[in-house]
PDB file of C-alpha atoms in Angstrom:
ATOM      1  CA  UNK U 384       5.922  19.400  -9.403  1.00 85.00           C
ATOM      2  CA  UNK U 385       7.677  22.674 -10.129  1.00 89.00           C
ATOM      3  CA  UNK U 386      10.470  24.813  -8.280  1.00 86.00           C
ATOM      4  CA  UNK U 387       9.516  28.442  -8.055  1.00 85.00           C
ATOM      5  CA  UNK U 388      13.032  28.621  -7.358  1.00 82.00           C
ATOM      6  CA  UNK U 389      16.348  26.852  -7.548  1.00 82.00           C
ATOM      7  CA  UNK U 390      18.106  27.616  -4.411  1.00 88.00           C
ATOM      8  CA  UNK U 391      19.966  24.990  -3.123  1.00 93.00           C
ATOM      9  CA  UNK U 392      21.198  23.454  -0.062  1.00 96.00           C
ATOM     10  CA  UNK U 393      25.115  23.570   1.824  1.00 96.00           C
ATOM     11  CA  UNK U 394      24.450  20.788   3.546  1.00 97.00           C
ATOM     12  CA  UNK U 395      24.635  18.087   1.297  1.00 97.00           C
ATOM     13  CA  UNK U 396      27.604  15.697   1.220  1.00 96.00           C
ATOM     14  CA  UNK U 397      28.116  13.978  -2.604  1.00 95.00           C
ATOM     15  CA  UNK U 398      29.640  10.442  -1.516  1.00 95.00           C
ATOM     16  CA  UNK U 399      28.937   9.251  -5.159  1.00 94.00           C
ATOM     17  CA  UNK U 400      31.796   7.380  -6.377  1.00 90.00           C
ATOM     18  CA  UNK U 401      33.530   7.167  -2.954  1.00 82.00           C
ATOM     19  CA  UNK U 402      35.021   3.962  -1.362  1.00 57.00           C
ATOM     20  CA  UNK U 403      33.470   2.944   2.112  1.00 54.00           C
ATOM     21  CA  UNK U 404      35.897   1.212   4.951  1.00 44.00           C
ATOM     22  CA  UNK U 405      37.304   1.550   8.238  1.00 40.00           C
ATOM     23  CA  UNK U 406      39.438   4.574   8.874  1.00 35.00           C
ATOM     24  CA  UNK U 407      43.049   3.611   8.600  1.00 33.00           C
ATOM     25  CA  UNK U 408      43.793   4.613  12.296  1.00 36.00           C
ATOM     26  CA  UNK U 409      43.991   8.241  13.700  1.00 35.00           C
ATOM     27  CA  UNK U 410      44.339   8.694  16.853  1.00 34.00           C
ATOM     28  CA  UNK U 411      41.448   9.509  19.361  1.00 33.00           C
ATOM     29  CA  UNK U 412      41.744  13.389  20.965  1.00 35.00           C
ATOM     30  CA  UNK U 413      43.353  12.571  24.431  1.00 37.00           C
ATOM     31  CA  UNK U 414      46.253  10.959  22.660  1.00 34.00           C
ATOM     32  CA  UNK U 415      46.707  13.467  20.162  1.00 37.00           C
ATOM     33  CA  UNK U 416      46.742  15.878  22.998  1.00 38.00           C
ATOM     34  CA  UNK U 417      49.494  13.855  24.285  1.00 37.00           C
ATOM     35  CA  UNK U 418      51.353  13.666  21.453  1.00 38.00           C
ATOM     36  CA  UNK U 419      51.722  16.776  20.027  1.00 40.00           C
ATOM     37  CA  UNK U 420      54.241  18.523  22.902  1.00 44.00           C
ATOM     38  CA  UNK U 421      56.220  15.490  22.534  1.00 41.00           C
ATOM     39  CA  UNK U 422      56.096  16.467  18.713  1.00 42.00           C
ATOM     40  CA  UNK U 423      56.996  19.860  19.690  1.00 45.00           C
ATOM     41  CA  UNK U 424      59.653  18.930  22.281  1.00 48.00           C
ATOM     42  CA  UNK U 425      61.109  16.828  18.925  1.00 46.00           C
ATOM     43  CA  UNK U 426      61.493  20.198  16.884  1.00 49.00           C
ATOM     44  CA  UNK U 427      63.712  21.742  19.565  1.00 53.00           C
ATOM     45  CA  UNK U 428      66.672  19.744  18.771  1.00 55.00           C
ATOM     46  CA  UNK U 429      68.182  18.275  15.025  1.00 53.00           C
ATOM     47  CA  UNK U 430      67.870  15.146  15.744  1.00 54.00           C
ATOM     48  CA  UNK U 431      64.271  15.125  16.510  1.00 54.00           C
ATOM     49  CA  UNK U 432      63.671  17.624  13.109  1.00 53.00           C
ATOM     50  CA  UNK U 433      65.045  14.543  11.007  1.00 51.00           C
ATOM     51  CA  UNK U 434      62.796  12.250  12.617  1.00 49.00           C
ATOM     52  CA  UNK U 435      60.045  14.379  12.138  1.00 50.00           C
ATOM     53  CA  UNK U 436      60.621  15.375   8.726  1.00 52.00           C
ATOM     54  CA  UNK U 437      61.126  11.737   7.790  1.00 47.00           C
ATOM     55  CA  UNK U 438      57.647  10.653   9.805  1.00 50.00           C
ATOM     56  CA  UNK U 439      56.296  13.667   7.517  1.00 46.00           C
ATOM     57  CA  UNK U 440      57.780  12.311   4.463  1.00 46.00           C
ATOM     58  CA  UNK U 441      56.310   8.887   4.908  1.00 39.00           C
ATOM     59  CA  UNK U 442      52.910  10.106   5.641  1.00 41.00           C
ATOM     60  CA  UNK U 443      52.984  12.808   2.878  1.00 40.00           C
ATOM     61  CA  UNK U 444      53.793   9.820   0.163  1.00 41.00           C
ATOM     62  CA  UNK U 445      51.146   7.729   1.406  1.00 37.00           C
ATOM     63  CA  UNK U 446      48.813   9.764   0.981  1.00 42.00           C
ATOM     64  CA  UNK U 447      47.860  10.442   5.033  1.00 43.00           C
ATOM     65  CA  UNK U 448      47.608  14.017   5.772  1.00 44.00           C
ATOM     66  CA  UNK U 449      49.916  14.926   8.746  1.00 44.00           C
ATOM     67  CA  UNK U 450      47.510  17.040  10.423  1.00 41.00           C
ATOM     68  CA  UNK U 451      45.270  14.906  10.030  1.00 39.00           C
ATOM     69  CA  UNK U 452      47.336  11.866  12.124  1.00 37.00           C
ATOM     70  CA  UNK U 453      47.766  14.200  15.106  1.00 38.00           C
ATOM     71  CA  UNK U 454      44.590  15.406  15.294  1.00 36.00           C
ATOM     72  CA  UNK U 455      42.918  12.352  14.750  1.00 38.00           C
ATOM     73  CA  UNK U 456      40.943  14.007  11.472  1.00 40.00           C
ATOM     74  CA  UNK U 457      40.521  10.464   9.525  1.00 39.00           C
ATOM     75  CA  UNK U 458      38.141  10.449   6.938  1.00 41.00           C
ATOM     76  CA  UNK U 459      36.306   6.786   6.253  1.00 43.00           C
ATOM     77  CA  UNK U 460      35.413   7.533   3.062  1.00 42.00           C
ATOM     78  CA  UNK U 461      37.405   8.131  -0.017  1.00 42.00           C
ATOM     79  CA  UNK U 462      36.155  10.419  -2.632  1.00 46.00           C
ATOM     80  CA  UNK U 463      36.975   9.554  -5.864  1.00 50.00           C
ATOM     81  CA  UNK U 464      37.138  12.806  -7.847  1.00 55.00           C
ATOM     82  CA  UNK U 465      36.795  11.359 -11.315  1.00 67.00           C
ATOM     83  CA  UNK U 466      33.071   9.898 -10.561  1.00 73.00           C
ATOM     84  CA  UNK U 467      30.766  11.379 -12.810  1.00 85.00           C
ATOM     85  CA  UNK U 468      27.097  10.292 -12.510  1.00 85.00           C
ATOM     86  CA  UNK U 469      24.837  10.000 -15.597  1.00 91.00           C
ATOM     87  CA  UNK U 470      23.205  12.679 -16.473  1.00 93.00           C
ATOM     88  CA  UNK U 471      19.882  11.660 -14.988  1.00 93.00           C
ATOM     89  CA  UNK U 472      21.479  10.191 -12.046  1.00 95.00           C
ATOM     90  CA  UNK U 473      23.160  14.074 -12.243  1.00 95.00           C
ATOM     91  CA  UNK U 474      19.773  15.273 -12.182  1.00 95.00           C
ATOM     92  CA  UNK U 475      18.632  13.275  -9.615  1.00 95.00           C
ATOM     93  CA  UNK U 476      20.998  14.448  -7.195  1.00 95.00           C
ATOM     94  CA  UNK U 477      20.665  18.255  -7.968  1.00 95.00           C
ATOM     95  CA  UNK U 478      16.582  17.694  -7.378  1.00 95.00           C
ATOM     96  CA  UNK U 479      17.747  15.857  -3.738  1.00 96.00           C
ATOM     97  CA  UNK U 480      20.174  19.274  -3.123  1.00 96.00           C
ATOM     98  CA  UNK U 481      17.138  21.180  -3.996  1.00 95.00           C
ATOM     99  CA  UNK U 482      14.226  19.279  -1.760  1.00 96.00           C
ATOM    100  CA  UNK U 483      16.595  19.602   1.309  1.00 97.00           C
ATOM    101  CA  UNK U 484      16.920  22.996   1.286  1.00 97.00           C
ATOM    102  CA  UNK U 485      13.134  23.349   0.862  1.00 96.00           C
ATOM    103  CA  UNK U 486      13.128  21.134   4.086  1.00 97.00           C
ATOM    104  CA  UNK U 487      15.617  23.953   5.727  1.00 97.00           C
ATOM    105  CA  UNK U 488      13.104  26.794   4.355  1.00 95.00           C
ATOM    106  CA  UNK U 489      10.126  25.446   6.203  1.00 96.00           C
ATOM    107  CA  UNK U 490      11.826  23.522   9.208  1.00 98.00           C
ATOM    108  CA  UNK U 491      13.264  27.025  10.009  1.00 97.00           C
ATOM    109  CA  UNK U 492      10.140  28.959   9.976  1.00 96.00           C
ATOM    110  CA  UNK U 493       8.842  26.351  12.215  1.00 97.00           C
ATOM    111  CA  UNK U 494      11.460  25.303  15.200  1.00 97.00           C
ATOM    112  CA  UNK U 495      13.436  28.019  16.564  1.00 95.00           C
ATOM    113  CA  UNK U 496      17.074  27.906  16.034  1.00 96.00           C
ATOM    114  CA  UNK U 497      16.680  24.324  13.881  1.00 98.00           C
ATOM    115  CA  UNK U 498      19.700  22.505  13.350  1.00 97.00           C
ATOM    116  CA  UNK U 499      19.830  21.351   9.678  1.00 98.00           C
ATOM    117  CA  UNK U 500      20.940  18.028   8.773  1.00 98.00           C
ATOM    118  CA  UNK U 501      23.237  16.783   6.102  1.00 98.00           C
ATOM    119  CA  UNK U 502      22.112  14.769   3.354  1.00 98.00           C
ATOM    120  CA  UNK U 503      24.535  12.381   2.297  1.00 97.00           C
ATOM    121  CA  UNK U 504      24.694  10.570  -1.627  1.00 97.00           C
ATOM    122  CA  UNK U 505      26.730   7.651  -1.813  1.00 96.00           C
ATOM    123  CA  UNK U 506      26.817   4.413  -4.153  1.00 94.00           C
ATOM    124  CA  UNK U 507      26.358   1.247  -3.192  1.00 94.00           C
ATOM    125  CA  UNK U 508      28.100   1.224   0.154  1.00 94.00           C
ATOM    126  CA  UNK U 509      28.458   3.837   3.044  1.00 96.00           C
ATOM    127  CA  UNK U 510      29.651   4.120   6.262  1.00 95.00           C
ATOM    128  CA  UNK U 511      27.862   6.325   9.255  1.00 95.00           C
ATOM    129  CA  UNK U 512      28.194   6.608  12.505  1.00 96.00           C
ATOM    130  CA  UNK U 513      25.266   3.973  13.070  1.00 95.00           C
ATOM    131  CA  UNK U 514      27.691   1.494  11.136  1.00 94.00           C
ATOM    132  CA  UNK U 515      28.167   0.335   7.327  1.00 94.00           C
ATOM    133  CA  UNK U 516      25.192   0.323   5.002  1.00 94.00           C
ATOM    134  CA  UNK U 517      24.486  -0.618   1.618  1.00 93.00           C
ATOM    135  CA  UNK U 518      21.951   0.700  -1.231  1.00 92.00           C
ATOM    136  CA  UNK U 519      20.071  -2.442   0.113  1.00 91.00           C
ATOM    137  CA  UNK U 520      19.243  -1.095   3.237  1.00 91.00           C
ATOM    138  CA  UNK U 521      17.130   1.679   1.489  1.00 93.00           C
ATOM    139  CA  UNK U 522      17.760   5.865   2.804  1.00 95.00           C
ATOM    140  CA  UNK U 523      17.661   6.235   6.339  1.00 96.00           C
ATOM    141  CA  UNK U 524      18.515   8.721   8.741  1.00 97.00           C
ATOM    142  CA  UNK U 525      21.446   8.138  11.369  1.00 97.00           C
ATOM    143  CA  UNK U 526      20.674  10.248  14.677  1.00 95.00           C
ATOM    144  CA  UNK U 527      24.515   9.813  15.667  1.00 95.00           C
ATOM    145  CA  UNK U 528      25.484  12.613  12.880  1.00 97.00           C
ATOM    146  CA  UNK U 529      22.274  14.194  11.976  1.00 97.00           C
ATOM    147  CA  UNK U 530      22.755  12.705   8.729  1.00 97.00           C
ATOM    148  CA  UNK U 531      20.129  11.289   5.898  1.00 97.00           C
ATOM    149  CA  UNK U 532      21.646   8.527   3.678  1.00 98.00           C
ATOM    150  CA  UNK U 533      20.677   7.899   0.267  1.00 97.00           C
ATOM    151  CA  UNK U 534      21.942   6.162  -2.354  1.00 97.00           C
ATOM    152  CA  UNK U 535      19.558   7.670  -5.535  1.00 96.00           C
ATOM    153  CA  UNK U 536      19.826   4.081  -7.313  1.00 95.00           C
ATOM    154  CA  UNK U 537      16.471   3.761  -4.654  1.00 95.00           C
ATOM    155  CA  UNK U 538      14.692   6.355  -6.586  1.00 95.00           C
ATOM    156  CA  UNK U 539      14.887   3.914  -9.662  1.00 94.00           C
ATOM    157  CA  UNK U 540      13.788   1.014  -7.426  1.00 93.00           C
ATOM    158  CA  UNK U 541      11.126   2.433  -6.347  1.00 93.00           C
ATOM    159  CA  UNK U 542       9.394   3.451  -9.399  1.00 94.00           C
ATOM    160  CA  UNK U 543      10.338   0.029 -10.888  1.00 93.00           C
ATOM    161  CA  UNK U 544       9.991  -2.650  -7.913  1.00 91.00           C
ATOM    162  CA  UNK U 545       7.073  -0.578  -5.770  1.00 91.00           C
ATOM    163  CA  UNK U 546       5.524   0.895  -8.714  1.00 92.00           C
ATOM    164  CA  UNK U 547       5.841   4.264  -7.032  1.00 94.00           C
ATOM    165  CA  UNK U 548       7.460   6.488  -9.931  1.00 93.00           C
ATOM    166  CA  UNK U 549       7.272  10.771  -9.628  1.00 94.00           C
ATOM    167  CA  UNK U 550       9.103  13.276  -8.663  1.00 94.00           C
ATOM    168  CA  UNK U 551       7.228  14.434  -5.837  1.00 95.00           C
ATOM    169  CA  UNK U 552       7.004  10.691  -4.549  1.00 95.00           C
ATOM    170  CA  UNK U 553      11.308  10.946  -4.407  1.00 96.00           C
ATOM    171  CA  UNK U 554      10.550  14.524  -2.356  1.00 95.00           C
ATOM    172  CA  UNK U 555       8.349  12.307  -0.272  1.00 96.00           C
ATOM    173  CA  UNK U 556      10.775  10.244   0.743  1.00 97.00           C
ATOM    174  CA  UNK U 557      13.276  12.710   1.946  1.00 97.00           C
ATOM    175  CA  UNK U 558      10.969  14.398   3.442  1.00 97.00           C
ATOM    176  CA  UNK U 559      10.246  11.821   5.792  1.00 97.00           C
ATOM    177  CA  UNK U 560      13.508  10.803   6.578  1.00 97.00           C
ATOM    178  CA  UNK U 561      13.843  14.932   7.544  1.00 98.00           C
ATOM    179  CA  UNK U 562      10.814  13.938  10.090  1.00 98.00           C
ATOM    180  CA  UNK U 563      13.308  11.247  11.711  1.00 97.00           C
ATOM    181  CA  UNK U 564      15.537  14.197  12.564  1.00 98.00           C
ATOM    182  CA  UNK U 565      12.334  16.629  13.470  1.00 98.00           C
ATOM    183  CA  UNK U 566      11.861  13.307  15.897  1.00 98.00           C
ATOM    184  CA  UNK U 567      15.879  13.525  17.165  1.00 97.00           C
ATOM    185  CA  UNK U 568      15.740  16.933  17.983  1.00 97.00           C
ATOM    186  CA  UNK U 569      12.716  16.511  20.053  1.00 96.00           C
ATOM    187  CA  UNK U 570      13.648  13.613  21.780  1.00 97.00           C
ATOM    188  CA  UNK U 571      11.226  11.597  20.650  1.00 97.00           C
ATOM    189  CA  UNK U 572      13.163   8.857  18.838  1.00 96.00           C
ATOM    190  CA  UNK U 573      15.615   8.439  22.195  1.00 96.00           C
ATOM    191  CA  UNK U 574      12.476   8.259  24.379  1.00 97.00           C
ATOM    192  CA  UNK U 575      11.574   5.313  21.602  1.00 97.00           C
ATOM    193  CA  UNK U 576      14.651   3.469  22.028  1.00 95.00           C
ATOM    194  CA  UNK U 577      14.985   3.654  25.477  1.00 96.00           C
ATOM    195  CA  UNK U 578      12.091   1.199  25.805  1.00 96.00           C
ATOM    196  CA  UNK U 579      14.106  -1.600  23.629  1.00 94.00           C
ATOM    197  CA  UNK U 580      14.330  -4.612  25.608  1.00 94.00           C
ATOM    198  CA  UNK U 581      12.284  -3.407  28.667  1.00 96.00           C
ATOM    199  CA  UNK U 582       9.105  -4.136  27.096  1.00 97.00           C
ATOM    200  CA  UNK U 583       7.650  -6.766  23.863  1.00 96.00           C
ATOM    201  CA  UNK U 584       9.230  -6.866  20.848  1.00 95.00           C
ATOM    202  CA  UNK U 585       5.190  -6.689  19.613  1.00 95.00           C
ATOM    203  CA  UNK U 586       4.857  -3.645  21.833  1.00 96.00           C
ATOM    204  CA  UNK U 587       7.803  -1.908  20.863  1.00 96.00           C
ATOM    205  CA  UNK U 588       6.795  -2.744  16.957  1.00 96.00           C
ATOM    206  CA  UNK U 589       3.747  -0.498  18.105  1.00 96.00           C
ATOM    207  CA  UNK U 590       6.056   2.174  19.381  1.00 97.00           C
ATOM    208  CA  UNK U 591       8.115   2.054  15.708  1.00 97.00           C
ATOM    209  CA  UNK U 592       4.587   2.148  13.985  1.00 97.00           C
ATOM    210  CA  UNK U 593       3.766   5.349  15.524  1.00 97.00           C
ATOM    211  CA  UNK U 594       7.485   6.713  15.048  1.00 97.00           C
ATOM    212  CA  UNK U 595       7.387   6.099  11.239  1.00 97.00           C
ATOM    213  CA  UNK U 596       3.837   7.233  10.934  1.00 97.00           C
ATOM    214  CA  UNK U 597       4.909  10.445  12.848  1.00 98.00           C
ATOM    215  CA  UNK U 598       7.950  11.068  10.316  1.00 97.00           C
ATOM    216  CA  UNK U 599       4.857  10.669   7.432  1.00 97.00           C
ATOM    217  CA  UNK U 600       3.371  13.629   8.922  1.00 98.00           C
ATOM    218  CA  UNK U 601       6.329  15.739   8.858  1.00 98.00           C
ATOM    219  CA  UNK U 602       6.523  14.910   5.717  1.00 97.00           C
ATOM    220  CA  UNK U 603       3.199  16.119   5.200  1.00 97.00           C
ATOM    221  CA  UNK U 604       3.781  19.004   6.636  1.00 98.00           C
ATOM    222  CA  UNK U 605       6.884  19.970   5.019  1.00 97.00           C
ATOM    223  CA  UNK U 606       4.460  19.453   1.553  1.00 96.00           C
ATOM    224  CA  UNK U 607       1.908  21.749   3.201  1.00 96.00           C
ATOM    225  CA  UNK U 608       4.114  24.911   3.369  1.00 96.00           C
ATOM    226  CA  UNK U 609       6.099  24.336   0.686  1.00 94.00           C
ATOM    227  CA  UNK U 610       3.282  24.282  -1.743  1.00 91.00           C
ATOM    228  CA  UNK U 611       2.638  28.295  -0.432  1.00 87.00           C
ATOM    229  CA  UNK U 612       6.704  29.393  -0.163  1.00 85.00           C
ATOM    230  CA  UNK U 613       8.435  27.369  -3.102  1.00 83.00           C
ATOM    231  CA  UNK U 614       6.442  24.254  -4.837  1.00 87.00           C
ATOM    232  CA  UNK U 615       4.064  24.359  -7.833  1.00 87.00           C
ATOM    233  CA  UNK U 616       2.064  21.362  -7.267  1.00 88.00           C
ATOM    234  CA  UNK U 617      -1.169  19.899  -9.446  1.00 85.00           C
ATOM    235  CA  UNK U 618      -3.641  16.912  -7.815  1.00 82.00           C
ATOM    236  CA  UNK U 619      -0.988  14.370  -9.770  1.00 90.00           C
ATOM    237  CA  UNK U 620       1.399  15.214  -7.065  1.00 91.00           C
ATOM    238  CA  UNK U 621      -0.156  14.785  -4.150  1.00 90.00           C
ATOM    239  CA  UNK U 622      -1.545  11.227  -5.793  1.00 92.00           C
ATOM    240  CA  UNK U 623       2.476  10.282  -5.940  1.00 93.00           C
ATOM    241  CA  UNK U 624       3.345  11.045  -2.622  1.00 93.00           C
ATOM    242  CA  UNK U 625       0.228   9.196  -1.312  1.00 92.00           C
ATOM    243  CA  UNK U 626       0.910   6.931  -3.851  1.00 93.00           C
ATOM    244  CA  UNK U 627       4.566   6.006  -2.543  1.00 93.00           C
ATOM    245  CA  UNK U 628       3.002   5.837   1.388  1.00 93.00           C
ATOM    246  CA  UNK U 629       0.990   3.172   0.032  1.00 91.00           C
ATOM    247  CA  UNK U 630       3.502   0.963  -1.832  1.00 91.00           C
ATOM    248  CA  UNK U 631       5.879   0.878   1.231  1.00 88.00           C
ATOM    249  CA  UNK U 632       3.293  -0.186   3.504  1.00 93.00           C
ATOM    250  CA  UNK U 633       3.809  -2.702   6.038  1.00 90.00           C
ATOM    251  CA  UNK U 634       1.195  -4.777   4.881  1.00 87.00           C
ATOM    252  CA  UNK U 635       1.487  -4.601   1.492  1.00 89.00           C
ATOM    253  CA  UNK U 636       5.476  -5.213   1.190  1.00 89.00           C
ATOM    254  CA  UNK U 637       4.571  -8.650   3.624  1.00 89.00           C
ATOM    255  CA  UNK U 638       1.962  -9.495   1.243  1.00 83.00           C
ATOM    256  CA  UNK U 639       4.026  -9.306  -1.794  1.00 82.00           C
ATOM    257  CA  UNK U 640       6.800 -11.152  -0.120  1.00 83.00           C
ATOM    258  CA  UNK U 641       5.576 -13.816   1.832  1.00 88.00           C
ATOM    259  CA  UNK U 642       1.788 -13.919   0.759  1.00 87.00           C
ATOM    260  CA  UNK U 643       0.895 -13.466   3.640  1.00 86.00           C
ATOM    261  CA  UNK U 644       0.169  -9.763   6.899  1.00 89.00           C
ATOM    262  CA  UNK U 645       1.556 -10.322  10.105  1.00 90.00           C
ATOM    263  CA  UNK U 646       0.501  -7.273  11.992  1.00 88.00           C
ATOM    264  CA  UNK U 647       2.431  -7.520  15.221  1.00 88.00           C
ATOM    265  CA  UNK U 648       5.599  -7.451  12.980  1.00 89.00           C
ATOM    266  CA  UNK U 649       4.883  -3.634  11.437  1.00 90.00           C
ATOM    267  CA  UNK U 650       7.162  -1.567  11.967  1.00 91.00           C
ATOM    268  CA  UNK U 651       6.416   0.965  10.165  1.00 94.00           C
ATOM    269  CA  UNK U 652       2.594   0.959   9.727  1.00 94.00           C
ATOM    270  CA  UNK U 653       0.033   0.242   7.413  1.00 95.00           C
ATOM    271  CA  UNK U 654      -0.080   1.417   3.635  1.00 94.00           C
ATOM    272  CA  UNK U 655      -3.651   2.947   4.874  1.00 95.00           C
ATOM    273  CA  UNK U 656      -2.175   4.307   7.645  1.00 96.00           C
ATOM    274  CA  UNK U 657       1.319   6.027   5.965  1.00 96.00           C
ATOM    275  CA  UNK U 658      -1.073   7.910   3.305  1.00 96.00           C
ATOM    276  CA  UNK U 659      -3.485   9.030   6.382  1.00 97.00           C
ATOM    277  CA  UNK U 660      -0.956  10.337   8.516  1.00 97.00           C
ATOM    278  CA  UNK U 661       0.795  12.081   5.076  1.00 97.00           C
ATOM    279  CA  UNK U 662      -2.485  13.376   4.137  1.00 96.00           C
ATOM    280  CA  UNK U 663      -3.098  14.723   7.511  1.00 97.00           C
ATOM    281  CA  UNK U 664       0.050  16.526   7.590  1.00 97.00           C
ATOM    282  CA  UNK U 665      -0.044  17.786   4.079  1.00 96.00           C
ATOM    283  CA  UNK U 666      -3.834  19.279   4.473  1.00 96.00           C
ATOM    284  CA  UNK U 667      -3.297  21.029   8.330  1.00 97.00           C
ATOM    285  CA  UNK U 668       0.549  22.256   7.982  1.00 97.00           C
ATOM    286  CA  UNK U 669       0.477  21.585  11.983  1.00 97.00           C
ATOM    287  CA  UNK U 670       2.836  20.183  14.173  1.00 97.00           C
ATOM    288  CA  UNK U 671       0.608  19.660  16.779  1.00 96.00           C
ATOM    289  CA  UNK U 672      -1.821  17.529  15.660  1.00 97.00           C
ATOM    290  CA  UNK U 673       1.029  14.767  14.418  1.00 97.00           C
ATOM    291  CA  UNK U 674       1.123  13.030  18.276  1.00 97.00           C
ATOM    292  CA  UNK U 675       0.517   9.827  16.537  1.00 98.00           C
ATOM    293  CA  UNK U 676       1.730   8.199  20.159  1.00 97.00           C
ATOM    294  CA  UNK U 677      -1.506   9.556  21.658  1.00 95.00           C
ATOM    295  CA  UNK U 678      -3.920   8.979  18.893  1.00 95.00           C
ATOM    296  CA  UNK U 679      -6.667   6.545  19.380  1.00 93.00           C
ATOM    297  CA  UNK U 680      -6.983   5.773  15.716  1.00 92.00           C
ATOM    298  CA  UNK U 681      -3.908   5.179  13.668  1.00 93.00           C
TER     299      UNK U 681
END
């Protein structure tokens, strides 16, 4: 897999290094509202310019940003500055930067006025606003910030654990996780979630199947007009994208783990199924024919 260029992405948020926890406090907008013309009432008189300048003081020292108190700007994560990746870990991350904005190149072409979403590196722990996570938890996307998580640690695991190594197998993988926003911006993952606890766990399992399998295709897709606008790609490539659907199968991960398939527990679909769905998506470049909810053959 080659770049025919090496434009890369704004939208990409390097967490590496950074602490994860709870913000310290902040205050929400409707009291900040509140609280700023009493701040300003304060600077109309000495007495209230000491106080201020002392609250000021305090905050400076501690390291809180002022504006940031009143305006309830808090930041849960803390970058730390001197974090510096190896230099294939380095690497790895300027190859993410540079599949994203690939993404943006053919997402744009596609959906009229497409929102891009951030991709966010982090190291073992992260916080979004679908809650804390950890490099265990694998990349995901989080549709309350149009944000993709990854730590790139997975990229090792993957190729070590799964047995799915390549570079174009890694592009796979955020491709997809692009396809669970493609799926957030059409509605399709609330409509989804909406059915939680009104119907089957086993039946909503189905409904997750065909949600993953979907976010395959746009993944597929994505490969399919890239290959024209921006990729060099051989047959190899191709074999390690199809290769990486099948290693994070549903039925093979149960089968390594427990020795045993339990099909109404997939969630995210067969290893047959994830390359079929790729593959389809990769060889038609069309968004139409992904409707993997009204398929009759997964």
């Amino acid at each position: 897999m080659k770049w025919r260029t090496k434009r890369t992405s704004s939208n990409v948020d390097d967490r590496r290094g950074a602490s994860s926890g709870r913000s310290s406090g902040g205050l929400s907008g409707g009291f900040a509202k509140l609280l700023i013309p009493l701040v300003l009432k304060l600077i109309t008189t000495k007495k209230g310019l000491i106080i201020l300048a002392v609250g000021i003081g305090i905050m400076y020292f501690t390291g809180n940003n002022p504006l940031n108190f009143l305006t309830g700007n808090t930041n849960n994560q803390t970058q730390n500055t001197t974090y510096k990746g190896t230099a294939k870990e380095n690497e790895l991350a300027e190859f993410s930067n540079q599949v994203l904005r690939s993404t943006e190149d053919v997402w744009n072409q596609i959906i009229p006025n497409y929102k891009e979403p951030t991709l966010v590196l982090f190291t073992n722990t992260v916080s979004s606003a679908c809650g804390a996570a950890s490099s265990a938890t694998g990349p995901f996307y989080c549709p309350g910030d149009d944000k993709l998580y990854i730590d790139l640690s997975f990229f090792e695991e993957m190729a070590r654990k799964l047995n799915a190594p390549g570079d174009f197998a890694q592009a796979y993988v955020i491709a997809h996780e692009v396809g669970h926003h493609i799926q957030n911006l059409t509605g399709m993952s609330r409509k989804v979630q909406s059915q939680r606890g009104r119907i089957s766990k086993t039946e909503y399992n189905k409904l997750s199947v065909m949600l993953e399998l979907q976010a395959d295709f746009y993944a597929g897709v994505w490969a399919h007009h890239a290959k024209f606008d921006n990729l060099i790609l051989d047959d190899s490539d191709l074999r390690e994208a199809l290769n990486a659907a099948n290693a994070i199968g549903d039925d093979r991960l149960q089968k390594q783990s427990t020795g045993r398939v339990v099909p109404d527990s997939f969630t995210h679909g067969t290893s047959a199924q994830r390359m079929r769905w790729f593959k389809k998506g990769f060889e038609t470049g069309d968004v139409n024919q992904g409707d993997t909810f009204n398929a009759r053959i997964l």
